[in-house]
Amino acid sequence: MVTTMKFKTIVASAALIACAVWAQGSAAGVVLSDNFNADAQTLNWAGDSSFASLPDPSIAGQSSTDLIGTGFYDFYPGNGNYVDLDGSSGTGNNPAGVLKSKTSFGAGTYTLSFDLAGNARGAANQTTIVTLGGTTVASLNLSSSDPFTLHTFTFTTTGGNLMFLEQGPSDQQGNILDNVTLTSVPEPTTWALMLIGFGGLGAVMRVARRKFIQA
Ligand SMILES: [Ca+2]
Ligand SMILES: [Ca+2]
């Protein structure tokens, strides 16, 4: 009876350790999340805690981006704030704004999701290029009337900053971005180590059970 109780205690402890290991292994999780709702709306936005909103300093006359939304150029009501990727100062055929993450992310595998919509003002199609470091994640060409659509990409990169680069034409009416989430995906080696760990745990439990049965 006592040995049975002890065995149950060991099994329970082992299960708790297994849960802790599992939680740690899968805690890679979200490394950037921005719905743009917390910052003050403005044209030619400077960015928030997650993103810098920039003109490309190498190109004269280029825009940054605009932070618009509820009550202020609200082209897509019900989404709080969102970003017009072509700000309000670009001229001519210069490309439009750039959103650049303030964090440089390490090498690894990531899943990126975001909502992107057309310019909603009848301007020409706009192209948004998404990169992380030297990795091109996506190139999306949207017409003015394209609604908010969730895009999700999983990719492996050597690391760097996450960037949304609006390619123009620079008419101050860019594609509209919202709800950016970047999640790091555990590497296969991590999963392999965890599986080996579980295997070892099983062996320990089998030995423990045998010892109690023999006792
Ligand atoms: Ca929003
Ligand atoms: Ca604009």
Tab-separated table of C-alpha atoms and ligand atoms in Angstrom:
chain	number	residue	atom	x	y	z
A	1	MET	CA	0.000	0.000	0.000
A	2	VAL	CA	2.788	2.396	1.018
A	3	THR	CA	4.850	1.461	-2.009
A	4	THR	CA	1.861	2.090	-4.268
A	5	MET	CA	1.420	5.542	-2.731
A	6	LYS	CA	5.110	6.306	-3.174
A	7	PHE	CA	5.002	5.166	-6.774
A	8	LYS	CA	2.009	7.425	-7.443
A	9	THR	CA	3.905	10.343	-5.881
A	10	ILE	CA	6.885	9.683	-8.151
A	11	VAL	CA	4.647	9.473	-11.224
A	12	ALA	CA	2.913	12.720	-10.257
A	13	SER	CA	6.261	14.459	-9.719
A	14	ALA	CA	7.570	13.170	-13.039
A	15	ALA	CA	4.445	14.414	-14.792
A	16	LEU	CA	4.892	17.870	-13.244
A	17	ILE	CA	8.533	17.992	-14.372
A	18	ALA	CA	7.484	16.890	-17.857
A	19	CYS	CA	4.902	19.698	-18.001
A	20	ALA	CA	7.514	22.245	-16.872
A	21	VAL	CA	9.993	21.064	-19.523
A	22	TRP	CA	7.274	21.156	-22.165
A	23	ALA	CA	6.200	24.700	-21.188
A	24	GLN	CA	9.792	25.933	-21.279
A	25	GLY	CA	10.443	24.329	-24.643
A	26	SER	CA	7.358	25.815	-26.280
A	27	ALA	CA	7.660	29.215	-24.579
A	28	ALA	CA	9.516	30.575	-27.612
A	29	GLY	CA	6.262	32.362	-28.404
A	30	VAL	CA	5.401	35.870	-29.475
A	31	VAL	CA	8.379	38.203	-29.926
A	32	LEU	CA	6.497	41.175	-31.429
A	33	SER	CA	2.793	42.064	-31.319
A	34	ASP	CA	1.349	45.428	-32.416
A	35	ASN	CA	-2.262	46.428	-33.141
A	36	PHE	CA	-1.209	50.118	-33.307
A	37	ASN	CA	-4.108	51.116	-31.011
A	38	ALA	CA	-2.016	52.534	-28.151
A	39	ASP	CA	-0.243	55.379	-29.973
A	40	ALA	CA	-1.628	58.843	-30.898
A	41	GLN	CA	-2.859	59.189	-34.469
A	42	THR	CA	-0.829	61.497	-36.690
A	43	LEU	CA	0.248	62.042	-40.255
A	44	ASN	CA	3.927	61.325	-40.935
A	45	TRP	CA	4.084	59.114	-37.861
A	46	ALA	CA	7.393	58.496	-36.065
A	47	GLY	CA	6.477	55.027	-34.792
A	48	ASP	CA	5.761	53.404	-31.418
A	49	SER	CA	7.529	51.082	-28.978
A	50	SER	CA	7.647	48.247	-31.546
A	51	PHE	CA	8.294	50.058	-34.835
A	52	ALA	CA	10.155	53.096	-36.145
A	53	SER	CA	8.268	54.758	-38.998
A	54	LEU	CA	10.859	56.055	-41.431
A	55	PRO	CA	11.532	57.621	-44.749
A	56	ASP	CA	14.467	55.955	-46.462
A	57	PRO	CA	17.228	58.513	-45.707
A	58	SER	CA	18.976	57.661	-48.982
A	59	ILE	CA	16.027	58.905	-51.069
A	60	ALA	CA	15.040	62.580	-50.994
A	61	GLY	CA	11.365	63.477	-50.703
A	62	GLN	CA	10.238	60.142	-49.324
A	63	SER	CA	7.406	59.706	-46.803
A	64	SER	CA	7.326	57.873	-43.529
A	65	THR	CA	3.886	56.378	-42.722
A	66	ASP	CA	0.628	57.729	-41.238
A	67	LEU	CA	-1.062	56.398	-38.089
A	68	ILE	CA	-4.795	56.709	-38.772
A	69	GLY	CA	-8.039	55.014	-37.673
A	70	THR	CA	-11.064	55.711	-35.485
A	71	GLY	CA	-12.194	59.304	-36.055
A	72	PHE	CA	-9.137	60.186	-38.188
A	73	TYR	CA	-9.136	59.069	-41.838
A	74	ASP	CA	-11.020	55.938	-40.725
A	75	PHE	CA	-11.107	53.966	-43.982
A	76	TYR	CA	-11.635	50.646	-42.165
A	77	PRO	CA	-13.915	51.310	-39.163
A	78	GLY	CA	-13.818	48.913	-36.231
A	79	ASN	CA	-10.060	48.299	-36.251
A	80	GLY	CA	-8.887	51.035	-33.877
A	81	ASN	CA	-5.692	52.520	-35.296
A	82	TYR	CA	-3.774	51.166	-38.285
A	83	VAL	CA	-0.943	52.290	-40.545
A	84	ASP	CA	-1.134	53.906	-43.971
A	85	LEU	CA	2.220	52.699	-45.297
A	86	ASP	CA	2.589	55.774	-47.528
A	87	GLY	CA	2.759	58.874	-45.324
A	88	SER	CA	1.803	62.408	-46.258
A	89	SER	CA	4.979	63.997	-47.526
A	90	GLY	CA	6.335	61.808	-50.316
A	91	THR	CA	6.433	63.311	-53.810
A	92	GLY	CA	7.097	62.242	-57.383
A	93	ASN	CA	7.980	58.636	-58.046
A	94	ASN	CA	9.876	58.130	-54.793
A	95	PRO	CA	9.003	55.009	-52.857
A	96	ALA	CA	6.800	55.441	-49.827
A	97	GLY	CA	7.224	54.742	-46.127
A	98	VAL	CA	9.073	52.104	-44.155
A	99	LEU	CA	8.129	50.432	-40.865
A	100	LYS	CA	11.199	48.963	-39.157
A	101	SER	CA	11.047	46.933	-35.946
A	102	LYS	CA	13.074	48.426	-33.098
A	103	THR	CA	14.223	44.916	-32.210
A	104	SER	CA	16.729	42.991	-34.300
A	105	PHE	CA	15.626	39.361	-34.097
A	106	GLY	CA	18.031	36.452	-33.922
A	107	ALA	CA	18.513	33.686	-36.449
A	108	GLY	CA	15.767	31.080	-36.465
A	109	THR	CA	12.346	30.119	-37.728
A	110	TYR	CA	9.451	32.546	-37.311
A	111	THR	CA	5.776	32.821	-38.126
A	112	LEU	CA	4.658	36.325	-39.136
A	113	SER	CA	1.003	37.309	-39.423
A	114	PHE	CA	-0.571	40.687	-40.262
A	115	ASP	CA	-3.692	42.213	-41.759
A	116	LEU	CA	-3.161	44.162	-44.982
A	117	ALA	CA	-5.768	46.110	-46.984
A	118	GLY	CA	-5.741	48.262	-50.117
A	119	ASN	CA	-5.405	52.052	-50.017
A	120	ALA	CA	-9.228	52.499	-50.055
A	121	ARG	CA	-8.963	55.840	-51.868
A	122	GLY	CA	-8.993	54.743	-55.482
A	123	ALA	CA	-5.249	55.197	-55.977
A	124	ALA	CA	-3.209	52.839	-58.168
A	125	ASN	CA	-2.207	49.377	-56.915
A	126	GLN	CA	0.446	49.531	-54.203
A	127	THR	CA	3.097	46.911	-53.439
A	128	THR	CA	4.262	46.118	-49.916
A	129	ILE	CA	7.488	44.153	-49.449
A	130	VAL	CA	8.080	42.436	-46.094
A	131	THR	CA	11.587	41.467	-45.000
A	132	LEU	CA	13.344	40.186	-41.898
A	133	GLY	CA	17.053	40.880	-42.152
A	134	GLY	CA	18.147	39.634	-45.569
A	135	THR	CA	15.103	37.379	-45.935
A	136	THR	CA	12.246	38.507	-48.170
A	137	VAL	CA	9.122	37.177	-46.487
A	138	ALA	CA	6.472	38.489	-48.892
A	139	SER	CA	5.732	40.874	-51.745
A	140	LEU	CA	2.051	41.814	-51.928
A	141	ASN	CA	0.384	43.902	-54.643
A	142	LEU	CA	-3.052	45.168	-53.587
A	143	SER	CA	-5.745	47.082	-55.428
A	144	SER	CA	-7.458	50.016	-53.751
A	145	SER	CA	-10.563	47.977	-52.879
A	146	ASP	CA	-8.854	44.899	-51.409
A	147	PRO	CA	-10.295	44.424	-47.872
A	148	PHE	CA	-8.276	43.640	-44.754
A	149	THR	CA	-6.909	40.118	-45.269
A	150	LEU	CA	-4.899	38.068	-42.789
A	151	HIS	CA	-1.552	36.985	-44.232
A	152	THR	CA	0.559	34.352	-42.448
A	153	PHE	CA	4.078	33.264	-43.394
A	154	THR	CA	6.508	30.841	-41.748
A	155	PHE	CA	10.159	31.244	-42.725
A	156	THR	CA	13.717	30.664	-41.555
A	157	THR	CA	16.144	33.578	-41.442
A	158	THR	CA	19.652	34.489	-40.343
A	159	GLY	CA	17.989	37.312	-38.375
A	160	GLY	CA	17.683	41.098	-38.388
A	161	ASN	CA	14.963	43.745	-38.252
A	162	LEU	CA	11.414	43.139	-39.465
A	163	MET	CA	10.504	45.688	-42.159
A	164	PHE	CA	7.416	46.653	-44.146
A	165	LEU	CA	8.587	48.591	-47.214
A	166	GLU	CA	5.944	50.348	-49.273
A	167	GLN	CA	7.042	50.451	-52.904
A	168	GLY	CA	4.705	53.175	-54.100
A	169	PRO	CA	3.904	54.781	-56.429
A	170	SER	CA	4.340	57.622	-53.975
A	171	ASP	CA	0.894	59.176	-53.996
A	172	GLN	CA	0.569	59.338	-50.201
A	173	GLN	CA	-2.081	56.591	-50.390
A	174	GLY	CA	-0.477	53.359	-49.288
A	175	ASN	CA	-1.630	49.893	-48.355
A	176	ILE	CA	-3.109	49.692	-44.851
A	177	LEU	CA	-1.429	47.530	-42.172
A	178	ASP	CA	-2.763	46.260	-38.821
A	179	ASN	CA	-2.282	43.487	-36.230
A	180	VAL	CA	1.343	42.461	-36.765
A	181	THR	CA	2.429	39.394	-34.772
A	182	LEU	CA	5.834	37.729	-35.004
A	183	THR	CA	6.250	34.372	-33.259
A	184	SER	CA	9.449	32.390	-32.950
A	185	VAL	CA	9.059	28.704	-33.762
A	186	PRO	CA	11.073	26.158	-31.700
A	187	GLU	CA	13.850	24.630	-33.786
A	188	PRO	CA	13.618	20.911	-34.708
A	189	THR	CA	16.646	20.310	-32.476
A	190	THR	CA	14.672	21.682	-29.526
A	191	TRP	CA	11.828	19.280	-30.228
A	192	ALA	CA	14.287	16.400	-30.631
A	193	LEU	CA	15.908	17.192	-27.271
A	194	MET	CA	12.484	17.362	-25.631
A	195	LEU	CA	11.515	13.981	-27.101
A	196	ILE	CA	14.783	12.465	-25.847
A	197	GLY	CA	13.987	13.975	-22.451
A	198	PHE	CA	10.552	12.372	-22.395
A	199	GLY	CA	12.117	9.046	-23.404
A	200	GLY	CA	14.548	9.279	-20.482
A	201	LEU	CA	11.709	10.132	-18.128
A	202	GLY	CA	9.795	7.046	-19.273
A	203	ALA	CA	12.835	4.823	-18.615
A	204	VAL	CA	13.254	6.252	-15.093
A	205	MET	CA	9.583	5.659	-14.369
A	206	ARG	CA	9.786	2.044	-15.615
A	207	VAL	CA	12.829	1.374	-13.409
A	208	ALA	CA	11.105	3.006	-10.418
A	209	ARG	CA	7.993	0.867	-10.947
A	210	ARG	CA	10.052	-2.344	-11.177
A	211	LYS	CA	11.850	-1.507	-7.919
A	212	PHE	CA	8.571	-0.924	-6.093
A	213	ILE	CA	7.059	-4.121	-7.461
A	214	GLN	CA	10.143	-6.089	-6.328
A	215	ALA	CA	10.099	-4.432	-2.871
B	1	CA	CA	-5.587	48.351	-34.934
B	2	CA	CA	-0.977	58.743	-46.501
